[in-house]
XYZ file of N, CA and C in Angstrom:
765
model
N 16.350 -6.643 26.294
C 15.177 -7.449 26.636
C 14.355 -7.714 25.377
N 13.952 -8.949 25.159
C 13.354 -9.349 23.891
C 12.063 -8.610 23.596
N 11.182 -8.455 24.586
C 9.882 -7.821 24.326
C 9.950 -6.291 24.383
N 10.968 -5.774 24.989
C 11.307 -4.346 24.866
C 10.125 -3.404 25.089
N 9.373 -3.653 26.172
C 8.322 -2.723 26.555
C 7.002 -2.841 25.823
N 6.802 -3.911 25.031
C 5.518 -4.054 24.345
C 4.429 -4.403 25.360
N 3.214 -3.965 25.077
C 2.071 -4.218 25.953
C 1.360 -5.498 25.515
N 1.257 -6.453 26.440
C 0.613 -7.742 26.163
C -0.610 -7.885 27.062
N -1.773 -8.024 26.452
C -3.012 -8.156 27.217
C -3.161 -9.594 27.699
N -3.296 -9.762 29.011
C -3.477 -11.084 29.620
C -4.913 -11.174 30.113
N -5.688 -12.055 29.503
C -7.123 -12.133 29.802
C -7.489 -13.299 30.712
N -6.500 -14.027 31.202
C -6.789 -15.137 32.125
C -7.548 -14.622 33.358
N -8.330 -15.507 34.031
C -8.921 -15.123 35.315
C -7.832 -14.648 36.276
N -8.193 -13.734 37.147
C -7.198 -13.078 38.001
C -6.313 -14.067 38.746
N -6.913 -15.137 39.293
C -6.124 -16.071 40.099
C -5.236 -16.979 39.260
N -5.359 -16.903 37.930
C -4.538 -17.740 37.059
C -3.604 -16.931 36.165
N -3.608 -15.607 36.325
C -2.890 -14.750 35.379
C -1.457 -14.443 35.783
N -1.109 -14.660 37.032
C 0.149 -14.107 37.527
C 1.376 -14.767 36.905
N 1.331 -16.065 36.688
C 2.511 -16.734 36.138
C 2.824 -16.237 34.729
N 1.813 -16.177 33.862
C 2.029 -15.678 32.503
C 2.476 -14.218 32.530
N 1.850 -13.413 33.378
C 2.226 -12.000 33.479
C 3.688 -11.863 33.909
N 4.095 -12.674 34.862
C 5.481 -12.617 35.342
C 6.456 -13.028 34.244
N 6.116 -14.054 33.470
C 6.979 -14.493 32.373
C 7.135 -13.386 31.327
N 6.037 -12.702 31.027
C 6.084 -11.595 30.059
C 7.010 -10.493 30.567
N 6.871 -10.168 31.834
C 7.673 -9.089 32.412
C 9.149 -9.469 32.510
N 9.424 -10.728 32.754
C 10.814 -11.183 32.803
C 11.511 -11.059 31.456
N 10.726 -11.099 30.382
C 11.304 -10.958 29.041
C 11.208 -9.529 28.510
N 10.900 -8.590 29.387
C 10.926 -7.192 29.012
C 9.611 -6.606 28.546
N 8.529 -7.356 28.623
C 7.230 -6.853 28.207
C 6.455 -6.223 29.353
N 5.356 -5.583 29.022
C 4.443 -5.013 30.014
C 3.160 -5.835 29.980
N 2.912 -6.587 31.032
C 1.697 -7.409 31.105
C 0.524 -6.541 31.535
N -0.474 -6.456 30.672
C -1.686 -5.683 30.977
C -2.728 -6.679 31.471
N -2.938 -6.722 32.762
C -3.850 -7.689 33.358
C -5.289 -7.208 33.182
N -6.062 -7.973 32.439
C -7.461 -7.614 32.175
C -8.280 -8.905 32.128
N -8.605 -9.457 33.311
C -9.342 -10.725 33.336
C -10.722 -10.592 32.713
N -11.015 -11.442 31.746
C -12.329 -11.392 31.098
C -13.233 -12.541 31.557
N -12.745 -13.309 32.513
C -13.546 -14.348 33.159
C -13.250 -14.327 34.651
N -14.271 -14.589 35.440
C -14.078 -14.824 36.868
C -14.675 -16.180 37.195
N -13.905 -17.003 37.885
C -14.354 -18.342 38.252
C -14.792 -18.312 39.710
N -16.046 -18.668 39.975
C -16.577 -18.589 41.341
C -17.317 -19.880 41.697
N -17.444 -20.100 42.986
C -18.162 -21.280 43.480
C -19.648 -21.180 43.174
N -20.298 -22.332 43.093
C -21.754 -22.355 42.982
C -22.366 -21.983 44.330
N -23.591 -21.509 44.290
C -24.245 -21.036 45.511
C -24.527 -22.171 46.494
N -24.787 -23.358 45.974
C -25.160 -24.484 46.835
C -24.163 -25.625 46.650
N -23.397 -25.932 47.679
C -22.383 -26.982 47.597
C -22.922 -28.366 47.956
N -24.124 -28.447 48.495
C -24.630 -29.731 48.989
C -24.725 -30.809 47.900
N -25.249 -30.489 46.695
C -25.286 -31.531 45.655
C -23.897 -32.047 45.281
N -22.906 -31.178 45.348
C -21.526 -31.595 45.046
C -21.048 -32.578 46.106
N -21.260 -32.239 47.370
C -20.853 -33.131 48.464
C -21.533 -34.485 48.343
N -22.827 -34.460 48.085
C -23.592 -35.713 47.991
C -23.046 -36.604 46.885
N -22.772 -36.021 45.742
C -22.257 -36.801 44.609
C -20.885 -37.374 44.909
N -20.000 -36.565 45.459
C -18.624 -37.012 45.712
C -18.546 -38.043 46.833
N -19.539 -38.068 47.690
C -19.564 -39.062 48.768
C -20.214 -40.369 48.339
N -20.748 -40.396 47.102
C -21.445 -41.588 46.614
C -20.971 -41.951 45.208
N -19.716 -42.359 45.134
C -19.123 -42.719 43.842
C -19.116 -44.228 43.603
N -19.854 -44.975 44.436
C -19.791 -46.435 44.378
C -20.147 -47.007 43.018
N -21.083 -46.377 42.315
C -21.531 -46.926 41.029
C -20.792 -46.303 39.843
N -19.808 -45.445 40.112
C -19.080 -44.740 39.055
C -17.814 -45.513 38.699
N -17.561 -45.678 37.413
C -16.331 -46.337 36.962
C -15.213 -45.338 36.686
N -15.594 -44.188 36.124
C -14.609 -43.163 35.761
C -15.070 -41.794 36.258
N -14.156 -41.050 36.870
C -14.366 -39.629 37.162
C -13.374 -38.854 36.296
N -13.899 -37.948 35.467
C -13.049 -37.154 34.571
C -13.103 -35.690 34.997
N -11.940 -35.136 35.293
C -11.845 -33.719 35.609
C -11.475 -32.960 34.338
N -12.258 -31.940 34.028
C -12.092 -31.179 32.792
C -10.972 -30.146 32.897
N -10.670 -29.692 34.108
C -9.683 -28.629 34.282
C -9.164 -28.635 35.706
N -8.085 -27.873 35.919
C -7.594 -27.694 37.288
C -8.654 -27.008 38.145
N -9.398 -26.077 37.554
C -10.494 -25.437 38.292
C -11.515 -26.455 38.777
N -11.799 -27.442 37.929
C -12.764 -28.479 38.318
C -12.273 -29.232 39.547
N -10.979 -29.542 39.576
C -10.400 -30.227 40.742
C -10.497 -29.343 41.976
N -10.041 -28.114 41.837
C -9.923 -27.233 42.998
C -11.273 -26.841 43.579
N -12.256 -26.604 42.721
C -13.573 -26.216 43.236
C -14.341 -27.426 43.779
N -14.082 -28.597 43.237
C -14.675 -29.809 43.823
C -14.133 -30.018 45.237
N -12.832 -29.821 45.385
C -12.217 -29.933 46.714
C -12.804 -28.903 47.674
N -12.902 -27.667 47.195
C -13.401 -26.581 48.042
C -14.813 -26.870 48.541
N -15.643 -27.416 47.660
C -17.033 -27.700 48.034
C -17.146 -28.889 48.972
N -16.119 -29.736 48.975
C -16.207 -30.989 49.726
C -15.222 -31.036 50.901
N -14.944 -29.895 51.464
C -14.120 -29.862 52.662
C -12.649 -30.148 52.432
N -12.175 -29.949 51.212
C -10.748 -30.088 50.940
C -10.267 -31.476 50.602
N -11.180 -32.419 50.442
C -10.748 -33.775 50.104
C -11.795 -34.461 49.238
N -11.338 -35.458 48.494
C -12.239 -36.285 47.689
C -11.898 -37.738 47.975
N -12.873 -38.465 48.451
C -12.654 -39.878 48.772
C -12.560 -40.681 47.477
N -11.569 -41.554 47.400
C -11.499 -42.404 46.214
C -11.425 -43.869 46.632
N -11.916 -44.711 45.702
C -11.958 -46.147 45.958
C -11.245 -46.876 44.834
N -10.856 -48.091 45.095
C -10.135 -48.879 44.091
C -10.974 -49.103 42.843
N -12.304 -49.079 42.995
C -13.185 -49.350 41.860
C -13.355 -48.158 40.935
N -12.909 -46.987 41.368
C -13.075 -45.764 40.584
C -11.736 -45.347 39.981
N -11.755 -45.060 38.691
C -10.556 -44.546 38.032
C -10.740 -43.061 37.740
N -9.654 -42.329 37.860
C -9.687 -40.877 37.712
C -8.890 -40.456 36.485
N -9.493 -39.580 35.675
C -8.852 -39.128 34.440
C -8.770 -37.608 34.417
N -7.738 -37.111 33.733
C -7.537 -35.668 33.561
C -7.493 -35.351 32.081
N -8.039 -34.203 31.706
C -8.017 -33.795 30.303
C -6.609 -33.406 29.859
N -5.811 -32.846 30.772
C -4.461 -32.423 30.399
C -3.519 -32.433 31.586
N -2.283 -32.028 31.342
C -1.252 -32.125 32.364
C -1.488 -31.178 33.536
N -2.002 -29.982 33.279
C -2.269 -29.049 34.379
C -3.348 -29.606 35.306
N -4.356 -30.234 34.711
C -5.402 -30.874 35.509
C -4.831 -32.033 36.301
N -3.971 -32.816 35.663
C -3.339 -33.948 36.343
C -2.507 -33.477 37.534
N -1.795 -32.372 37.374
C -0.988 -31.838 38.471
C -1.875 -31.428 39.641
N -3.005 -30.781 39.343
C -3.933 -30.385 40.409
C -4.471 -31.614 41.138
N -4.737 -32.688 40.402
C -5.207 -33.924 41.022
C -4.151 -34.514 41.943
N -2.909 -34.546 41.474
C -1.820 -35.091 42.291
C -1.644 -34.286 43.568
N -1.737 -32.962 43.449
C -1.589 -32.103 44.628
C -2.720 -32.313 45.616
N -3.869 -32.771 45.107
C -5.018 -33.060 45.973
C -4.977 -34.473 46.540
N -3.943 -35.227 46.182
C -3.825 -36.594 46.664
C -4.651 -37.595 45.901
N -5.103 -37.219 44.717
C -5.901 -38.125 43.894
C -5.017 -38.878 42.906
N -5.346 -40.113 42.604
C -4.595 -40.837 41.572
C -4.937 -40.277 40.195
N -3.991 -40.338 39.295
C -4.227 -39.960 37.899
C -4.085 -41.236 37.075
N -5.205 -41.881 36.817
C -5.181 -43.158 36.109
C -5.093 -42.988 34.603
N -5.487 -41.812 34.116
C -5.457 -41.584 32.669
C -5.302 -40.100 32.388
N -4.323 -39.761 31.550
C -4.133 -38.399 31.073
C -3.512 -38.514 29.690
N -3.920 -37.703 28.732
C -3.354 -37.819 27.385
C -1.841 -37.617 27.390
N -1.157 -38.436 26.611
C 0.288 -38.295 26.494
C 0.638 -37.076 25.647
N -0.218 -36.766 24.704
C -0.040 -35.572 23.870
C -1.410 -34.939 23.677
N -1.461 -33.629 23.706
C -2.739 -32.943 23.580
C -3.292 -32.579 24.939
N -4.132 -31.557 24.955
C -4.634 -31.011 26.206
C -6.133 -30.737 26.118
N -6.891 -31.658 25.509
C -8.309 -31.381 25.334
C -9.112 -32.679 25.316
N -10.411 -32.538 25.150
C -11.303 -33.700 25.155
C -10.966 -34.666 24.026
N -10.600 -34.118 22.877
C -10.277 -34.967 21.728
C -9.104 -35.889 22.045
N -8.087 -35.332 22.704
C -6.909 -36.139 23.051
C -7.269 -37.235 24.049
N -8.120 -36.903 25.009
C -8.532 -37.908 25.988
C -9.359 -39.000 25.326
N -10.265 -38.609 24.449
C -11.119 -39.589 23.760
C -10.323 -40.532 22.870
N -9.149 -40.107 22.439
C -8.323 -40.948 21.574
C -7.550 -42.002 22.344
N -7.528 -41.934 23.666
C -6.768 -42.894 24.473
C -7.385 -44.284 24.363
N -6.554 -45.317 24.288
C -7.067 -46.691 24.141
C -8.035 -47.101 25.246
N -7.812 -46.603 26.464
C -8.639 -46.996 27.610
C -10.090 -46.553 27.476
N -10.374 -45.599 26.590
C -11.740 -45.087 26.452
C -12.416 -45.531 25.162
N -11.855 -46.519 24.513
C -12.479 -46.986 23.268
C -13.612 -47.975 23.518
N -13.441 -48.870 24.460
C -14.453 -49.886 24.764
C -15.040 -49.599 26.140
N -16.078 -48.792 26.182
C -16.616 -48.343 27.477
C -18.099 -48.656 27.626
N -18.609 -49.536 26.811
C -20.036 -49.867 26.886
C -20.396 -50.376 28.275
N -21.471 -49.815 28.837
C -21.940 -50.235 30.148
C -21.241 -49.567 31.319
N -20.260 -48.723 31.054
C -19.534 -48.061 32.137
C -20.164 -46.708 32.469
N -20.036 -46.311 33.731
C -20.599 -45.052 34.210
C -19.498 -44.004 34.370
N -19.708 -42.845 33.764
C -18.743 -41.753 33.819
C -19.347 -40.562 34.548
N -18.527 -39.908 35.337
C -18.890 -38.639 35.962
C -17.885 -37.582 35.483
N -18.385 -36.574 34.786
C -17.529 -35.501 34.279
C -17.668 -34.303 35.209
N -16.548 -33.906 35.817
C -16.531 -32.781 36.754
C -16.080 -31.540 35.988
N -16.920 -30.498 36.008
C -16.656 -29.324 35.178
C -17.348 -28.099 35.768
N -17.263 -26.966 35.063
C -18.029 -25.788 35.416
C -19.387 -25.830 34.747
N -20.227 -24.878 35.095
C -21.543 -24.798 34.468
C -21.397 -24.600 32.961
N -22.218 -25.306 32.212
C -22.143 -25.201 30.757
C -20.926 -25.939 30.231
N -20.330 -25.423 29.182
C -19.156 -26.073 28.628
C -19.492 -26.944 27.436
N -18.437 -27.482 26.853
C -18.586 -28.284 25.637
C -19.225 -29.636 25.948
N -19.912 -30.195 24.956
C -20.613 -31.468 25.121
C -19.898 -32.613 24.419
N -18.802 -32.329 23.729
C -18.188 -33.340 22.870
C -17.777 -34.596 23.612
N -17.169 -34.431 24.791
C -16.688 -35.583 25.546
C -17.845 -36.506 25.924
N -18.890 -35.936 26.499
C -20.037 -36.749 26.901
C -20.715 -37.386 25.697
N -20.861 -36.627 24.632
C -21.523 -37.147 23.430
C -20.772 -38.341 22.861
N -19.452 -38.232 22.793
C -18.640 -39.325 22.248
C -18.703 -40.561 23.141
N -18.622 -40.367 24.452
C -18.668 -41.513 25.371
C -20.031 -42.204 25.308
N -21.094 -41.418 25.220
C -22.437 -42.011 25.107
C -22.580 -42.780 23.802
N -21.971 -42.272 22.745
C -22.040 -42.980 21.466
C -21.298 -44.313 21.527
N -20.399 -44.452 22.485
C -19.662 -45.699 22.675
C -20.327 -46.610 23.696
N -21.520 -46.219 24.160
C -22.304 -47.081 25.040
C -22.181 -46.786 26.514
N -21.508 -45.707 26.882
C -21.340 -45.358 28.284
C -22.508 -44.520 28.788
N -22.687 -44.528 30.097
C -23.612 -43.612 30.769
C -22.787 -42.459 31.320
N -23.222 -41.235 31.048
C -22.436 -40.061 31.437
C -23.301 -39.078 32.212
N -22.799 -38.654 33.363
C -23.440 -37.599 34.142
C -22.436 -36.483 34.403
N -22.959 -35.300 34.654
C -22.108 -34.148 34.962
C -22.167 -33.814 36.448
N -21.051 -33.347 36.972
C -21.014 -32.701 38.275
C -20.424 -31.314 38.056
N -21.263 -30.293 38.138
C -20.808 -28.924 37.910
C -20.426 -28.310 39.249
N -19.196 -27.788 39.338
C -18.658 -27.359 40.634
C -18.289 -25.878 40.680
N -18.392 -25.177 39.560
C -18.128 -23.733 39.567
C -18.883 -23.089 38.408
N -18.868 -21.782 38.395
C -19.484 -21.053 37.284
C -18.567 -19.915 36.858
N -18.747 -19.484 35.632
C -17.951 -18.394 35.077
C -18.841 -17.157 34.983
N -18.307 -16.036 35.423
C -19.045 -14.782 35.308
C -18.136 -13.731 34.680
N -18.734 -12.663 34.186
C -17.964 -11.558 33.621
C -17.531 -10.644 34.759
N -16.234 -10.397 34.905
C -15.774 -9.533 36.004
C -16.276 -8.095 35.839
N -16.484 -7.451 36.953
C -16.827 -6.026 36.944
C -15.552 -5.232 37.186
N -14.902 -4.816 36.129
C -13.655 -4.073 36.251
C -13.663 -2.895 35.278
N -12.821 -1.930 35.578
C -12.705 -0.721 34.769
C -11.971 -1.046 33.471
N -12.609 -0.765 32.340
C -11.974 -1.076 31.057
C -11.186 0.104 30.483
N -11.217 1.251 31.156
C -10.638 2.461 30.565
C -9.134 2.370 30.294
N -8.309 1.710 31.144
C -6.888 1.617 30.804
C -6.645 0.860 29.494
N -7.425 -0.201 29.253
C -7.256 -0.974 28.023
C -7.779 -0.189 26.817
N -8.914 0.477 26.989
C -9.464 1.300 25.906
C -8.472 2.404 25.530
N -7.830 2.988 26.530
C -6.845 4.039 26.262
C -5.667 3.501 25.450
N -5.179 2.318 25.812
C -4.094 1.700 25.046
C -4.533 1.418 23.604
N -5.768 0.961 23.454
C -6.311 0.700 22.115
C -6.320 1.972 21.275
N -6.859 3.015 21.852
C -7.006 4.271 21.109
C -5.657 4.896 20.759
N -4.660 4.630 21.600
C -3.319 5.158 21.355
C -2.468 4.211 20.507
N -3.062 3.088 20.095
C -2.363 2.068 19.297
C -1.114 1.563 20.016
N -1.261 1.361 21.326
C -0.139 0.904 22.142
C -0.373 -0.484 22.735
N -1.466 -1.137 22.329
C -1.694 -2.519 22.733
C -1.155 -3.405 21.624
N -0.128 -4.216 21.936
C 0.641 -4.886 20.886
C 0.225 -6.333 20.618
N -0.164 -7.064 21.655
C -0.552 -8.468 21.511
C -1.638 -8.775 22.530
N -2.579 -9.645 22.140
C -3.623 -10.117 23.056
C -3.464 -11.620 23.232
N -3.554 -12.098 24.485
C -3.530 -13.539 24.738
C -4.896 -13.976 25.265
N -5.400 -15.076 24.715
C -6.718 -15.597 25.108
C -6.626 -17.115 25.225
N -7.169 -17.670 26.308
C -7.059 -19.108 26.536
C -8.405 -19.836 26.535
N -9.493 -19.128 26.230
C -10.785 -19.809 26.087
C -11.688 -19.000 25.177
N -12.627 -19.682 24.549
C -13.562 -19.002 23.659
C -14.436 -18.027 24.436
N -14.828 -18.415 25.633
C -15.683 -17.534 26.431
C -14.940 -16.263 26.830
N -13.654 -16.397 27.154
C -12.850 -15.222 27.496
C -12.759 -14.273 26.307
N -12.646 -14.832 25.115
C -12.572 -14.014 23.904
C -13.881 -13.261 23.677
N -14.981 -13.964 23.815
C -16.287 -13.330 23.605
C -16.555 -12.261 24.666
N -16.137 -12.531 25.900
C -16.303 -11.541 26.966
C -15.445 -10.300 26.716
N -14.258 -10.511 26.150
C -13.379 -9.382 25.839
C -14.075 -8.399 24.914
N -14.713 -8.906 23.890
C -15.462 -8.055 22.966
C -16.552 -7.279 23.702
N -17.273 -7.980 24.557
C -18.369 -7.351 25.296
C -17.852 -6.294 26.267
N -16.774 -6.614 26.986
C -16.274 -5.736 28.050
C -15.648 -4.453 27.500
N -15.120 -4.507 26.291
C -14.500 -3.316 25.708
C -15.480 -2.496 24.879
N -16.648 -3.038 24.614
C -17.681 -2.287 23.911
C -17.582 -2.427 22.406
N -18.746 -2.450 21.785
C -18.819 -2.640 20.333
C -18.049 -1.563 19.579
N -17.992 -0.375 20.134
C -17.326 0.736 19.454
C -15.809 0.525 19.327
N -15.251 -0.414 20.104
C -13.806 -0.660 20.059
C -13.436 -1.952 19.329
N -14.438 -2.656 18.807
C -14.176 -3.954 18.190
C -13.286 -3.864 16.961
N -13.439 -2.809 16.188
C -12.621 -2.691 14.977
C -11.147 -2.518 15.336
N -10.845 -1.669 16.306
C -9.458 -1.503 16.750
C -8.916 -2.806 17.330
N -9.766 -3.487 18.073
C -9.359 -4.741 18.712
C -8.962 -5.787 17.677
N -9.721 -5.862 16.596
C -9.497 -6.903 15.587
C -8.182 -6.734 14.828
N -7.567 -5.560 14.931
C -6.312 -5.309 14.220
C -5.082 -5.801 14.986
N -5.263 -6.154 16.244
C -4.128 -6.515 17.101
C -3.828 -8.007 16.974
N -2.546 -8.387 16.906
C -2.189 -9.801 16.880
C -2.774 -10.537 18.092
N -3.379 -11.686 17.827
C -4.060 -12.461 18.863
C -3.393 -13.823 18.988
N -3.039 -14.190 20.212
C -2.457 -15.502 20.499
C -3.504 -16.338 21.222
N -3.839 -17.515 20.657
C -4.842 -18.406 21.248
C -4.234 -19.791 21.434
N -4.948 -20.651 22.159
C -4.364 -21.940 22.540
C -5.003 -23.138 21.847
N -5.892 -22.907 20.896
C -6.483 -24.026 20.171
C -7.005 -23.553 18.825
N -7.134 -24.504 17.913
C -7.670 -24.164 16.595
C -9.145 -23.797 16.689
N -9.840 -24.372 17.646
C -11.253 -24.027 17.853
C -11.395 -22.545 18.201
N -10.559 -22.042 19.101
C -10.616 -20.618 19.455
C -10.199 -19.769 18.260
N -9.236 -20.270 17.479
C -8.812 -19.526 16.283
C -9.986 -19.319 15.330
N -10.784 -20.367 15.128
C -11.925 -20.257 14.220
C -12.949 -19.254 14.742
N -13.204 -19.290 16.041
C -14.154 -18.348 16.635
C -13.632 -16.920 16.496
N -12.332 -16.747 16.740
C -11.731 -15.408 16.621
C -11.836 -14.888 15.191
N -11.617 -15.774 14.232
C -11.724 -15.364 12.827
C -13.158 -14.963 12.494
N -14.128 -15.703 13.026
C -15.533 -15.364 12.787
C -15.884 -14.003 13.397
N -15.275 -13.690 14.541
C -15.542 -12.412 15.206
C -14.947 -11.254 14.407
N -13.834 -11.534 13.707
C -13.235 -10.475 12.903
C -11.747 -10.286 13.056
N -11.110 -11.048 13.956
C -9.653 -10.962 14.091
C -8.999 -11.520 12.824
N -7.943 -10.893 12.377
C -7.296 -11.377 11.158
C -5.813 -11.667 11.325
N -5.279 -11.491 12.529
C -3.872 -11.824 12.801
C -3.843 -12.743 14.011
N -4.086 -14.032 13.771
C -4.273 -15.007 14.847
C -3.178 -16.071 14.776
N -2.566 -16.359 15.921
C -1.554 -17.406 15.997
C -1.947 -18.388 17.090
N -1.817 -19.691 16.800
C -2.157 -20.737 17.761
C -0.870 -21.285 18.368
N -0.812 -21.371 19.700
C 0.349 -21.963 20.361
C 0.374 -23.467 20.120
N 1.569 -24.058 20.245
C 1.653 -25.507 20.075
C 1.183 -26.252 21.326
N 1.180 -25.555 22.493
C 0.682 -26.142 23.735
C -0.036 -25.045 24.527
N -1.111 -25.396 25.239
C -1.854 -24.379 25.991
C -1.255 -24.130 27.380
N 0.045 -23.877 27.435
C 0.722 -23.611 28.696
C 1.419 -22.260 28.606
N 1.715 -21.669 29.763
C 2.198 -20.298 29.793
C 3.508 -20.104 29.040
N 4.434 -21.048 29.170
C 5.713 -20.888 28.480
C 5.532 -20.892 26.963
N 4.627 -21.718 26.470
C 4.361 -21.752 25.026
C 3.654 -20.481 24.573
N 2.745 -19.969 25.399
C 2.071 -18.711 25.075
C 3.105 -17.588 24.983
N 4.026 -17.544 25.946
C 5.067 -16.522 25.930
C 5.907 -16.596 24.659
N 6.349 -17.786 24.283
C 7.175 -17.927 23.087
C 6.411 -17.501 21.832
N 5.111 -17.770 21.802
C 4.305 -17.351 20.654
C 4.168 -15.834 20.623
N 4.013 -15.226 21.788
C 3.975 -13.763 21.867
C 5.274 -13.176 21.331
N 6.397 -13.756 21.739
C 7.705 -13.263 21.270
C 7.810 -13.377 19.759
N 7.329 -14.487 19.208
C 7.347 -14.663 17.757
C 6.495 -13.605 17.053
N 5.328 -13.316 17.627
C 4.450 -12.290 17.037
C 5.131 -10.924 17.016
N 5.886 -10.643 18.067
C 6.508 -9.323 18.210
C 7.765 -9.200 17.363
N 8.595 -10.241 17.386
C 9.903 -10.173 16.736
C 9.931 -10.775 15.347
N 8.933 -11.628 15.043
C 8.937 -12.326 13.754
C 9.925 -13.460 13.684
N 10.492 -13.828 14.826
C 11.514 -14.896 14.852
C 11.003 -16.106 15.612
């Protein structure tokens, strides 16, 4: 088995971690499930329902993630009404798949790349003056997409449909692996998950943590990790589980 019993820390939210964990285990590794983010519904769904039922003046609805699709559906009774006048865009392929499963059209998704930059580079979003955009996302998040669209003359509003919280879980199994130098690779798929990892394991363990090979899914997360103190960071070529697994294997085997 290629991974031969190495311990790989999986920090994805619990409901999104199983596929990557299973892939690691199929290749002989030990997936250490330690979610550093929890994705939960907002307390009040009424503003979400109201917005989704009144898309008449919207030209584009952009979903930032599969979570954005799924929590919008959850808040709105499992469906989203669409009209011929509204076009729907996805930031990446996983988001597009969630939209298709929800019965929504995918009018625009980047052919290459899985982020706001890739979507902004699409020809359809170059001339958007006077158009109204609704960006569906979680609370907070990056502003780059909205800022760029506004600079091109568009009107942009947000619809926030979920929030991220720090899970309340026992960190002692991970701390024990750290202290025994038996944690071999860490996987992180968001900057917030990385920052929460530091917080959840405690400042006293940060030095040990920074010595472990870290696999991330974007250059932006790589820069943040380097600022935090990690010095063995590898970026996957795609932010999908199979690519993360192959990068983990490369970190372990050097091949």
